[in-house]
Amino acid sequence: MNFTRWSARLPGTQRRAARDDRSPVPAARAEYAQADTGSGPPDSDPDGPGTRSAAPALEDLSARDILGQLPALVALVHGPGHRIAYVNDAYTAAFGPRPCGAPAAEAMPELTELSLLPLMDQVLRSGTPRTVKSRKAGSGNSYTVTCTPVRRDEEKGHGSGVLVYAVDVTDHAEAAERLRTSESRHRETAVTLQRSLLPQELEQPDDLRIAATYQPGGTDAAVGGDWYDVITLGAGRTALVIGDVMGRGVRAAAVMGQLRTAVRAYARLDLPPHEVLQLLDGLAAEIDASQIATCAYAVHDPNEGLLVYSSAGHLPILVRDEDGTVHRAEDPTGPPLGTGGWIHTSGTIALPPGSTAVLYTDGLVERRSEDIDEGMAALERALSGAKGAPQVVCDRLMRSLNITAEHDDDVAVLVVQHPARTGATAELFHNASLDLLGGIEAAPRARAFATGVLTSWRFPPELCDLGVLAAGELVANSLQHGTPPMRLALRRTDRRLIIEVTDGDDHLPRRRRAEPGDEAGRGISIVASIATSWGSRRTPGGGKAVWCEFALPH
């Protein structure tokens, strides 16, 4: 069979029309002519003077010999039925001999396995070559296949055909599959580590309702180090944390876990937010100086209705009022953790009853195709109309900003609601306070005040007695060791009774063992013995607060 009539064009090559005077490369034709006639400069002969090496013309080469010696698999089919015209030795070695003239759909099942028949139809109709990569045959080998149209030879009445050119890429495909499997396993490990380091169950303070969502990046994005946390500090106060380690993979998740653990430890010291970040800043540099992390730390005090916060390079907290107005907690903001040399400061934003606060990481609002301010504006619009329970608000924000499983970055969102209570629910929350004036006579007044308040709140007699005893010991300790102004505050929630005494001295009390002959030093020990928990902290004005809690009976 004469294959030159098919005018086959191999992938990536151009046919030179040597028989036609219309050849677009006349210089090449002249060169071949010189070789055939023996003319040309003698210096051009590589074999020395007196000899000539004539370069063969394309029509002098046998297509069967060329295609037969190719290591790639080659098959030539013709007509709309794709009848077999030729298969080379490599094709025969891979799939066995194929009868000429038989339809490819019947005699070449490997084309069906590789899903090539529809592609060949398309190539035959359009006259455009098409390539498909790394398709697996039934034998288990993978091939990259190029289907090239063969021109119609109208003068001799031959129909068009398709040249199938397949290269075995099994080794590359297996290596790529091993790489994908390794990356998938690495990502699953990072996601598992990340989720295990996040709170498995959020603490739910008496005065707040909280929900959180974490969405890892899509399969093409490595897991980052986003985290959140809720920490009850005692006396009704709650710490809220959101952070983001800018690295990727297991290393970022591990750094995140260390930072989250450190935040919980520093929070137990009941320090102001900016002091917590100051400590965390030094620790972040020690953990890994190459990792950049941002963090926002806020404390909610139900008595004041405020969020006291500090930020280390993190995006601003958003607060939605009951009427839908959204506020940004812009300042103060310092550089990311681990940079050192920066003195962090604290700011405040109102969180009254009926309001909602949102803490989030940059994956929620940052897009590569737009400015981050546009994402912030979109989040504010979504939050303005978001109503319902905290988890409902979380889900709505994620949907509104198009966060899906294929999102290219991790996202963490923490939604905090301060519900407005009315009716019977409001009766479970009360506050009462007394300024402690005078000298030692303030102690009996404080006990009398506590007795009247606890009785009016209809506590059981045993709890009233314990509450009065604790209030008396805390007031006596403040009168002896503190300085004015002094104040006794009582607060009840639906779950606990809180007793707190503040004064103007910033020396925090500590529990110690009193010797049998000591006449003092037992007050804090008594409070610690009868109360569910107790603690102390320094107040912004330079004084201190000492508190204790009693869990209410169900």
Coordinates of C-alpha atoms in Angstrom, one line a residue:
M1 CA 0.0 0.0 0.0
N2 CA 1.3 3.4 -0.9
F3 CA 0.9 5.6 2.2
T4 CA 2.0 8.8 0.4
R5 CA -1.5 9.1 -1.0
W6 CA -2.8 9.7 2.5
S7 CA -0.6 12.8 2.9
A8 CA -0.2 11.9 6.5
R9 CA 0.9 14.7 8.8
L10 CA 2.5 13.5 12.0
P11 CA 1.8 15.5 15.2
G12 CA 3.8 18.7 15.4
T13 CA 5.3 18.5 11.8
Q14 CA 4.5 20.0 8.4
R15 CA 4.5 18.2 5.1
R16 CA 6.7 19.6 2.3
A17 CA 5.0 19.3 -1.0
A18 CA 8.1 18.2 -2.9
R19 CA 6.2 17.3 -6.1
D20 CA 4.5 20.6 -6.3
D21 CA 6.1 23.8 -7.7
R22 CA 3.9 25.6 -5.2
S23 CA 6.2 24.6 -2.3
P24 CA 6.5 27.3 0.3
V25 CA 10.1 26.6 0.8
P26 CA 11.9 27.1 -2.6
A27 CA 15.3 27.4 -1.0
A28 CA 15.0 23.9 0.3
R29 CA 14.0 22.6 -3.1
A30 CA 17.1 24.2 -4.7
E31 CA 19.3 22.6 -2.0
Y32 CA 17.9 19.1 -2.9
A33 CA 18.4 19.9 -6.6
Q34 CA 22.0 20.7 -6.1
A35 CA 22.5 17.5 -4.2
D36 CA 21.0 15.4 -7.0
T37 CA 23.0 17.0 -9.8
G38 CA 26.3 16.9 -8.0
S39 CA 26.7 20.7 -8.1
G40 CA 27.6 23.0 -5.3
P41 CA 30.7 24.0 -3.5
P42 CA 33.2 21.2 -2.8
D43 CA 33.7 22.3 0.7
S44 CA 30.1 21.3 1.5
D45 CA 30.9 17.6 1.1
P46 CA 31.3 16.0 4.6
D47 CA 33.0 12.9 3.1
G48 CA 35.9 14.8 1.4
P49 CA 36.6 15.9 -2.2
G50 CA 35.2 13.9 -5.0
T51 CA 32.3 12.3 -3.1
R52 CA 28.7 13.4 -2.7
S53 CA 26.0 12.4 -0.1
A54 CA 22.6 13.1 -1.7
A55 CA 19.8 13.8 0.8
P56 CA 16.7 11.8 0.0
A57 CA 13.5 13.6 -0.9
L58 CA 10.4 12.9 1.2
E59 CA 8.7 10.9 -1.6
D60 CA 11.6 8.6 -1.7
L61 CA 11.0 7.5 1.9
S62 CA 8.6 4.7 2.7
A63 CA 5.9 5.7 5.2
R64 CA 5.5 2.1 6.2
D65 CA 9.2 2.0 7.2
I66 CA 9.0 5.3 9.1
L67 CA 5.8 4.4 11.0
G68 CA 6.9 0.9 11.6
Q69 CA 10.1 1.9 13.4
L70 CA 8.5 4.4 15.7
P71 CA 8.4 3.4 19.4
A72 CA 5.0 5.0 19.7
L73 CA 1.8 3.2 18.8
V74 CA 0.5 4.2 15.4
A75 CA -2.8 3.2 13.7
L76 CA -4.3 4.5 10.5
V77 CA -8.0 4.3 9.8
H78 CA -10.1 5.7 7.0
G79 CA -13.7 6.6 6.3
P80 CA -16.6 7.4 8.7
G81 CA -16.6 3.8 9.8
H82 CA -12.9 4.1 10.8
R83 CA -11.8 1.0 8.9
I84 CA -8.3 -0.2 9.7
A85 CA -5.7 0.7 7.1
Y86 CA -2.5 0.1 9.0
V87 CA -1.1 -0.6 12.5
N88 CA 2.7 -0.5 13.2
D89 CA 4.8 -3.1 15.1
A90 CA 4.6 -1.2 18.4
Y91 CA 0.8 -1.2 18.2
T92 CA 0.7 -4.9 17.4
A93 CA 3.1 -5.7 20.3
A94 CA 0.8 -3.8 22.7
F95 CA -2.6 -4.9 21.5
G96 CA -2.0 -7.7 19.0
P97 CA -2.5 -7.8 15.2
R98 CA -5.5 -6.0 13.7
P99 CA -7.1 -7.0 10.4
C100 CA -7.0 -4.4 7.7
G101 CA -10.4 -3.3 6.4
A102 CA -12.3 -4.2 9.7
P103 CA -14.2 -1.4 11.5
A104 CA -12.2 -0.1 14.4
A105 CA -15.2 -0.3 16.7
E106 CA -15.3 -4.1 16.3
A107 CA -11.6 -5.0 15.8
M108 CA -9.9 -2.4 18.1
P109 CA -11.6 -2.7 21.6
E110 CA -8.7 -0.7 23.1
L111 CA -10.1 2.4 21.4
T112 CA -13.3 2.0 23.2
E113 CA -11.4 1.5 26.5
L114 CA -9.6 4.7 25.9
S115 CA -12.9 6.5 24.8
L116 CA -11.3 7.5 21.5
L117 CA -14.0 6.7 19.0
P118 CA -16.1 9.8 19.7
L119 CA -12.9 11.9 19.5
M120 CA -12.0 10.3 16.2
D121 CA -15.5 11.1 14.8
Q122 CA -15.0 14.7 15.9
V123 CA -11.5 14.9 14.4
L124 CA -12.8 13.5 11.1
R125 CA -15.6 16.0 10.9
S126 CA -13.7 19.1 12.0
G127 CA -10.3 18.4 10.4
T128 CA -8.6 19.5 13.6
P129 CA -6.1 17.4 15.6
R130 CA -7.0 16.6 19.2
T131 CA -4.9 15.2 22.0
V132 CA -6.0 13.5 25.2
K133 CA -3.6 12.8 28.1
S134 CA -3.0 9.9 30.3
R135 CA -5.9 7.6 29.6
K136 CA -5.8 4.1 31.0
A137 CA -6.5 1.0 28.8
G138 CA -7.9 -2.3 30.0
S139 CA -4.3 -3.7 30.2
G140 CA -3.5 -1.1 32.9
N141 CA -1.2 0.9 30.8
S142 CA -1.8 4.6 30.4
Y143 CA -1.5 6.5 27.0
T144 CA -1.4 10.0 25.8
V145 CA -3.1 9.9 22.3
T146 CA -3.1 12.4 19.4
C147 CA -5.7 11.9 16.7
T148 CA -4.6 13.7 13.5
P149 CA -6.9 14.1 10.4
V150 CA -5.5 12.7 7.1
R151 CA -6.4 14.8 4.1
R152 CA -8.7 13.7 1.3
D153 CA -7.0 12.9 -1.9
E154 CA -9.7 14.1 -4.3
E155 CA -7.7 13.2 -7.5
K156 CA -7.6 9.5 -6.7
G157 CA -10.9 9.3 -5.0
H158 CA -9.7 8.3 -1.6
G159 CA -11.7 9.3 1.5
S160 CA -10.3 11.0 4.6
G161 CA -9.0 9.2 7.6
V162 CA -7.5 9.6 11.1
L163 CA -3.9 8.8 12.2
V164 CA -3.9 7.6 15.9
Y165 CA -0.6 8.3 17.6
A166 CA -0.3 6.9 21.2
V167 CA 2.6 7.2 23.6
D168 CA 2.9 4.9 26.6
V169 CA 3.0 7.2 29.7
T170 CA 2.3 4.5 32.3
D171 CA 5.4 5.4 34.4
H172 CA 4.5 9.1 34.4
A173 CA 0.9 8.3 35.2
E174 CA 1.8 6.0 38.1
A175 CA 4.3 8.6 39.5
A176 CA 1.6 11.3 39.2
E177 CA -0.9 9.0 41.0
R178 CA 1.6 8.3 43.8
L179 CA 2.2 12.0 44.1
R180 CA -1.6 12.7 44.3
T181 CA -2.1 10.0 46.8
S182 CA 0.8 11.3 49.0
E183 CA -0.5 14.9 48.8
S184 CA -4.1 13.7 49.6
R185 CA -2.8 11.7 52.6
H186 CA -0.7 14.7 53.7
R187 CA -3.8 17.0 53.4
E188 CA -6.0 14.5 55.3
T189 CA -3.4 14.4 58.1
A190 CA -3.2 18.2 58.3
V191 CA -7.0 18.5 58.3
T192 CA -7.3 15.8 61.0
L193 CA -4.7 17.6 63.1
Q194 CA -6.3 21.0 62.5
R195 CA -9.7 19.8 63.6
S196 CA -8.4 17.9 66.6
L197 CA -6.7 21.1 67.8
L198 CA -9.8 23.2 67.5
P199 CA -12.4 23.2 70.4
Q200 CA -14.4 20.0 70.1
E201 CA -17.3 21.7 72.0
L202 CA -17.6 25.4 72.5
E203 CA -18.1 26.7 76.0
Q204 CA -21.4 28.5 76.4
P205 CA -21.3 31.3 78.9
D206 CA -24.4 32.3 80.8
D207 CA -24.8 35.7 79.1
L208 CA -23.8 34.8 75.5
R209 CA -24.8 32.4 72.8
I210 CA -21.9 31.3 70.6
A211 CA -21.4 29.2 67.4
A212 CA -18.4 28.7 65.2
T213 CA -17.6 27.2 61.8
Y214 CA -14.3 26.0 60.3
Q215 CA -14.0 25.2 56.6
P216 CA -10.6 23.9 55.3
G217 CA -9.5 25.0 51.9
G218 CA -10.3 22.9 48.8
T219 CA -8.4 19.9 47.6
D220 CA -6.0 22.0 45.6
A221 CA -5.2 24.2 48.6
A222 CA -3.1 23.1 51.6
V223 CA -4.6 23.4 55.0
G224 CA -3.7 26.5 56.9
G225 CA -3.6 27.4 60.6
D226 CA -7.0 29.1 61.3
W227 CA -8.3 28.7 64.8
Y228 CA -10.8 30.1 67.3
D229 CA -11.6 29.6 70.9
V230 CA -14.0 30.5 73.7
I231 CA -12.7 30.7 77.3
T232 CA -14.8 31.4 80.4
L233 CA -12.8 33.5 82.8
G234 CA -15.1 33.5 85.8
A235 CA -17.3 36.1 87.3
G236 CA -19.4 36.0 84.1
R237 CA -16.6 37.2 81.9
T238 CA -15.7 35.4 78.6
A239 CA -12.6 35.6 76.4
L240 CA -13.1 35.2 72.6
V241 CA -10.2 34.4 70.3
I242 CA -9.7 34.2 66.6
G243 CA -6.3 33.6 64.9
D244 CA -4.6 32.6 61.6
V245 CA -1.2 31.1 61.0
M246 CA -0.2 32.1 57.5
G247 CA 1.7 28.9 56.7
R248 CA 0.4 25.7 55.2
G249 CA 0.1 22.1 56.0
V250 CA 0.9 20.1 59.1
R251 CA 3.6 22.7 60.3
A252 CA 1.1 25.5 60.3
A253 CA -1.5 23.4 62.1
A254 CA 1.1 22.5 64.7
V255 CA 2.1 26.1 65.3
M256 CA -1.6 26.9 65.6
G257 CA -2.0 24.3 68.3
Q258 CA 0.8 25.7 70.3
L259 CA -0.5 29.3 70.1
R260 CA -4.0 28.2 71.0
T261 CA -2.7 26.3 74.1
A262 CA -0.6 29.4 75.1
V263 CA -3.7 31.7 74.7
R264 CA -5.7 29.5 77.1
A265 CA -2.9 29.5 79.6
Y266 CA -2.5 33.3 79.4
A267 CA -6.2 33.8 79.6
R268 CA -6.3 32.0 83.0
L269 CA -4.1 34.8 84.3
D270 CA -7.1 37.1 83.6
L271 CA -4.9 39.7 82.1
P272 CA -6.1 42.6 79.8
P273 CA -6.3 41.7 76.1
H274 CA -3.2 43.7 75.1
E275 CA -1.1 42.0 77.8
V276 CA -2.2 38.6 76.6
L277 CA -1.1 39.5 73.0
Q278 CA 2.2 40.9 74.4
L279 CA 3.0 37.6 75.9
L280 CA 1.8 35.7 72.8
D281 CA 4.0 37.9 70.6
G282 CA 7.2 36.8 72.4
L283 CA 6.1 33.1 72.4
A284 CA 5.3 33.2 68.7
A285 CA 8.9 34.3 67.8
E286 CA 10.3 31.4 70.0
I287 CA 8.0 28.8 68.4
D288 CA 8.9 29.5 64.8
A289 CA 10.3 32.9 63.7
S290 CA 9.5 32.1 60.0
Q291 CA 5.7 31.7 60.6
I292 CA 3.5 34.8 60.6
A293 CA 0.4 34.7 62.7
T294 CA -2.4 37.1 63.4
C295 CA -4.8 37.1 66.4
A296 CA -7.6 39.1 67.9
Y297 CA -8.4 38.6 71.6
A298 CA -11.5 40.1 73.2
V299 CA -13.1 39.9 76.7
H300 CA -16.8 40.3 77.3
D301 CA -18.0 41.7 80.6
P302 CA -21.8 41.3 81.1
N303 CA -21.8 44.0 83.8
E304 CA -20.5 46.7 81.4
G305 CA -22.0 45.4 78.1
L306 CA -18.6 45.9 76.3
L307 CA -16.1 43.9 74.4
V308 CA -12.5 44.9 75.4
Y309 CA -10.2 43.7 72.6
S310 CA -6.8 43.9 71.1
S311 CA -5.6 42.8 67.7
A312 CA -2.2 41.6 66.3
G313 CA -2.5 42.2 62.6
H314 CA -6.0 40.7 62.4
L315 CA -9.1 41.9 60.6
P316 CA -11.5 44.0 62.7
I317 CA -14.3 42.6 64.8
L318 CA -17.8 43.4 63.4
V319 CA -20.8 44.1 65.7
R320 CA -24.4 44.2 64.5
D321 CA -26.9 46.2 66.6
E322 CA -30.4 44.9 67.1
D323 CA -31.6 47.3 64.3
G324 CA -29.2 45.9 61.8
T325 CA -26.5 48.6 62.0
V326 CA -23.0 47.2 61.7
H327 CA -19.9 48.7 63.4
R328 CA -16.2 47.9 62.9
A329 CA -13.8 47.7 65.8
E330 CA -11.1 49.4 63.9
D331 CA -8.4 50.4 66.5
P332 CA -6.1 49.5 68.1
T333 CA -4.3 47.1 65.8
G334 CA -0.7 46.1 66.0
P335 CA 1.6 44.0 63.7
P336 CA 1.3 40.2 63.5
L337 CA 2.6 38.0 66.2
G338 CA 6.3 37.2 66.4
T339 CA 7.5 40.6 65.0
G340 CA 8.5 41.9 68.5
G341 CA 9.2 45.5 69.5
W342 CA 5.5 46.6 69.5
I343 CA 3.5 47.7 72.5
H344 CA 0.0 46.4 72.1
T345 CA -3.0 48.4 73.4
S346 CA -6.7 47.6 74.1
G347 CA -9.8 49.1 72.8
T348 CA -13.5 48.7 73.5
I349 CA -16.7 48.3 71.4
A350 CA -20.3 48.1 72.8
L351 CA -22.0 44.7 72.8
P352 CA -25.4 45.6 74.3
P353 CA -28.3 43.1 74.6
G354 CA -29.7 42.1 71.2
S355 CA -26.4 42.6 69.4
T356 CA -24.2 40.2 67.5
A357 CA -20.4 40.1 67.2
V358 CA -18.5 38.3 64.4
L359 CA -14.8 37.3 64.5
Y360 CA -13.4 35.8 61.3
T361 CA -10.2 35.0 59.4
D362 CA -9.2 36.5 56.1
G363 CA -10.3 33.5 54.0
L364 CA -13.9 34.8 54.5
V365 CA -13.4 38.1 52.8
E366 CA -10.2 38.0 50.8
R367 CA -10.3 37.1 47.1
R368 CA -7.4 37.2 44.6
S369 CA -9.5 39.0 42.0
E370 CA -10.7 41.9 44.2
D371 CA -9.6 44.3 46.9
I372 CA -10.2 43.1 50.5
D373 CA -12.3 46.2 51.2
E374 CA -14.9 44.8 48.7
G375 CA -14.9 41.6 50.7
M376 CA -15.3 43.5 54.0
A377 CA -18.2 45.5 52.5
A378 CA -19.9 42.3 51.3
L379 CA -19.5 40.8 54.8
E380 CA -21.1 43.9 56.4
R381 CA -24.0 43.7 54.0
A382 CA -24.5 40.0 54.8
L383 CA -24.3 40.6 58.5
S384 CA -26.7 43.5 58.4
G385 CA -29.5 41.2 57.3
A386 CA -28.4 38.1 59.2
K387 CA -30.9 37.1 62.0
G388 CA -31.6 34.0 64.0
A389 CA -29.4 31.7 66.2
P390 CA -25.6 32.0 66.1
Q391 CA -25.3 28.9 63.9
V392 CA -27.8 30.2 61.5
V393 CA -25.9 33.4 61.2
C394 CA -22.6 31.5 60.6
D395 CA -24.2 29.5 57.8
R396 CA -25.7 32.5 56.2
L397 CA -22.4 34.4 56.2
M398 CA -20.6 31.4 54.6
R399 CA -23.3 31.2 51.9
S400 CA -23.4 34.9 51.3
L401 CA -19.7 35.1 50.6
N402 CA -19.7 31.9 48.5
I403 CA -17.6 29.8 50.8
T404 CA -17.8 26.2 49.4
A405 CA -15.8 23.0 49.8
E406 CA -13.6 24.2 46.8
H407 CA -12.7 27.5 48.3
D408 CA -9.0 28.3 48.0
D409 CA -8.3 29.2 51.6
D410 CA -9.2 28.1 55.1
V411 CA -12.1 30.0 56.8
A412 CA -12.9 30.3 60.5
V413 CA -15.9 32.2 61.8
L414 CA -17.0 32.9 65.4
V415 CA -20.4 34.4 66.0
V416 CA -21.3 35.7 69.5
Q417 CA -24.8 36.9 70.4
H418 CA -25.7 38.9 73.5
P419 CA -29.5 38.0 73.7
A420 CA -32.0 40.5 74.9
R421 CA -34.0 38.8 77.6
T422 CA -37.6 39.6 78.5
G423 CA -40.4 38.0 80.6
A424 CA -39.7 35.0 82.7
T425 CA -36.2 34.6 81.2
A426 CA -35.2 38.1 82.4
E427 CA -36.2 37.2 85.9
L428 CA -33.3 34.8 86.1
F429 CA -30.8 37.5 85.6
H430 CA -30.3 40.2 88.3
N431 CA -27.6 42.5 89.6
A432 CA -27.2 44.3 92.9
S433 CA -24.2 46.3 94.3
L434 CA -23.3 48.3 97.4
D435 CA -20.5 50.9 97.9
L436 CA -18.5 50.0 101.0
L437 CA -18.0 53.2 103.0
G438 CA -16.5 53.8 106.4
G439 CA -14.3 51.4 108.4
I440 CA -14.9 48.1 110.0
E441 CA -18.6 48.8 110.2
A442 CA -18.8 48.3 106.5
A443 CA -18.5 44.5 107.1
P444 CA -21.9 44.0 108.9
R445 CA -23.6 46.3 106.4
A446 CA -22.3 44.1 103.6
R447 CA -23.6 41.0 105.3
A448 CA -27.0 42.5 105.9
F449 CA -27.1 43.7 102.2
A450 CA -26.2 40.2 100.9
T451 CA -28.8 38.6 103.2
G452 CA -31.6 40.8 101.9
V453 CA -30.6 40.5 98.2
L454 CA -30.2 36.7 98.2
T455 CA -33.4 36.2 100.1
S456 CA -35.3 38.4 97.6
W457 CA -33.9 36.3 94.8
R458 CA -35.5 33.3 96.4
F459 CA -32.4 31.2 96.8
P460 CA -32.6 28.1 99.1
P461 CA -31.6 28.9 102.8
E462 CA -28.4 26.9 102.5
L463 CA -27.2 28.8 99.4
C464 CA -28.2 32.1 101.1
D465 CA -26.0 31.2 104.1
L466 CA -23.0 30.2 102.0
G467 CA -23.4 33.4 99.9
V468 CA -23.5 35.7 103.0
L469 CA -20.5 33.9 104.4
A470 CA -18.5 34.3 101.2
A471 CA -19.5 38.0 100.8
G472 CA -18.4 38.7 104.5
E473 CA -15.0 37.0 104.0
L474 CA -14.3 38.9 100.8
V475 CA -15.3 42.2 102.3
A476 CA -13.3 41.6 105.4
N477 CA -10.2 40.7 103.2
S478 CA -10.7 43.9 101.2
L479 CA -11.1 46.1 104.3
Q480 CA -7.9 44.7 105.8
H481 CA -5.6 44.6 102.8
G482 CA -7.3 47.0 100.2
T483 CA -7.8 50.7 99.8
P484 CA -10.9 52.7 98.8
P485 CA -13.0 52.8 96.8
M486 CA -14.5 49.5 97.7
R487 CA -17.7 47.9 96.3
L488 CA -19.6 44.7 96.7
A489 CA -21.5 43.3 93.7
L490 CA -23.9 40.4 93.5
R491 CA -25.0 38.9 90.3
R492 CA -27.3 35.9 89.5
T493 CA -27.7 34.2 86.2
D494 CA -29.8 31.2 85.2
R495 CA -26.9 28.9 86.3
R496 CA -24.8 30.6 89.0
L497 CA -24.5 33.1 91.8
I498 CA -21.5 35.5 91.5
I499 CA -20.1 37.5 94.3
E500 CA -17.4 40.1 93.6
V501 CA -15.6 42.7 95.7
T502 CA -13.4 45.5 94.2
D503 CA -11.0 47.9 95.8
G504 CA -8.3 50.4 94.9
D505 CA -5.2 48.2 95.7
D506 CA -3.7 46.1 92.9
H507 CA -2.0 43.4 95.1
L508 CA -3.8 40.2 94.3
P509 CA -4.6 37.8 97.2
R510 CA -3.4 34.2 97.2
R511 CA -4.5 31.2 99.1
R512 CA -2.1 30.1 101.8
R513 CA -2.1 27.7 104.7
A514 CA -2.6 29.4 108.0
E515 CA -0.8 28.1 111.0
P516 CA -2.8 27.1 114.1
G517 CA -1.7 30.1 116.0
D518 CA -2.4 32.6 113.2
E519 CA -5.4 35.0 113.8
A520 CA -5.7 35.8 110.1
G521 CA -5.1 34.3 106.6
R522 CA -8.1 32.0 106.5
G523 CA -10.6 34.1 104.5
I524 CA -9.6 33.1 101.0
S525 CA -9.2 29.5 102.1
I526 CA -12.8 29.5 103.5
V527 CA -14.1 31.1 100.2
A528 CA -12.2 28.5 98.1
S529 CA -13.7 25.7 100.2
I530 CA -17.3 26.6 100.1
A531 CA -17.5 28.2 96.5
T532 CA -17.6 26.4 93.2
S533 CA -14.7 28.5 92.0
W534 CA -12.9 31.7 92.9
G535 CA -10.3 34.1 91.4
S536 CA -8.9 37.6 91.2
R537 CA -7.8 40.0 88.6
R538 CA -6.4 43.6 88.3
T539 CA -8.9 46.2 87.1
P540 CA -8.1 48.9 84.5
G541 CA -8.3 51.6 87.0
G542 CA -5.3 50.2 89.0
G543 CA -7.2 48.2 91.6
K544 CA -8.3 44.6 91.8
A545 CA -11.4 42.4 91.9
V546 CA -11.8 39.3 93.9
W547 CA -14.7 37.0 93.1
C548 CA -16.3 33.6 93.7
E549 CA -19.1 31.6 92.1
F550 CA -21.8 29.2 93.3
A551 CA -23.5 26.8 90.9
L552 CA -27.2 27.0 91.3
P553 CA -29.2 23.8 91.8
H554 CA -31.1 22.5 88.7

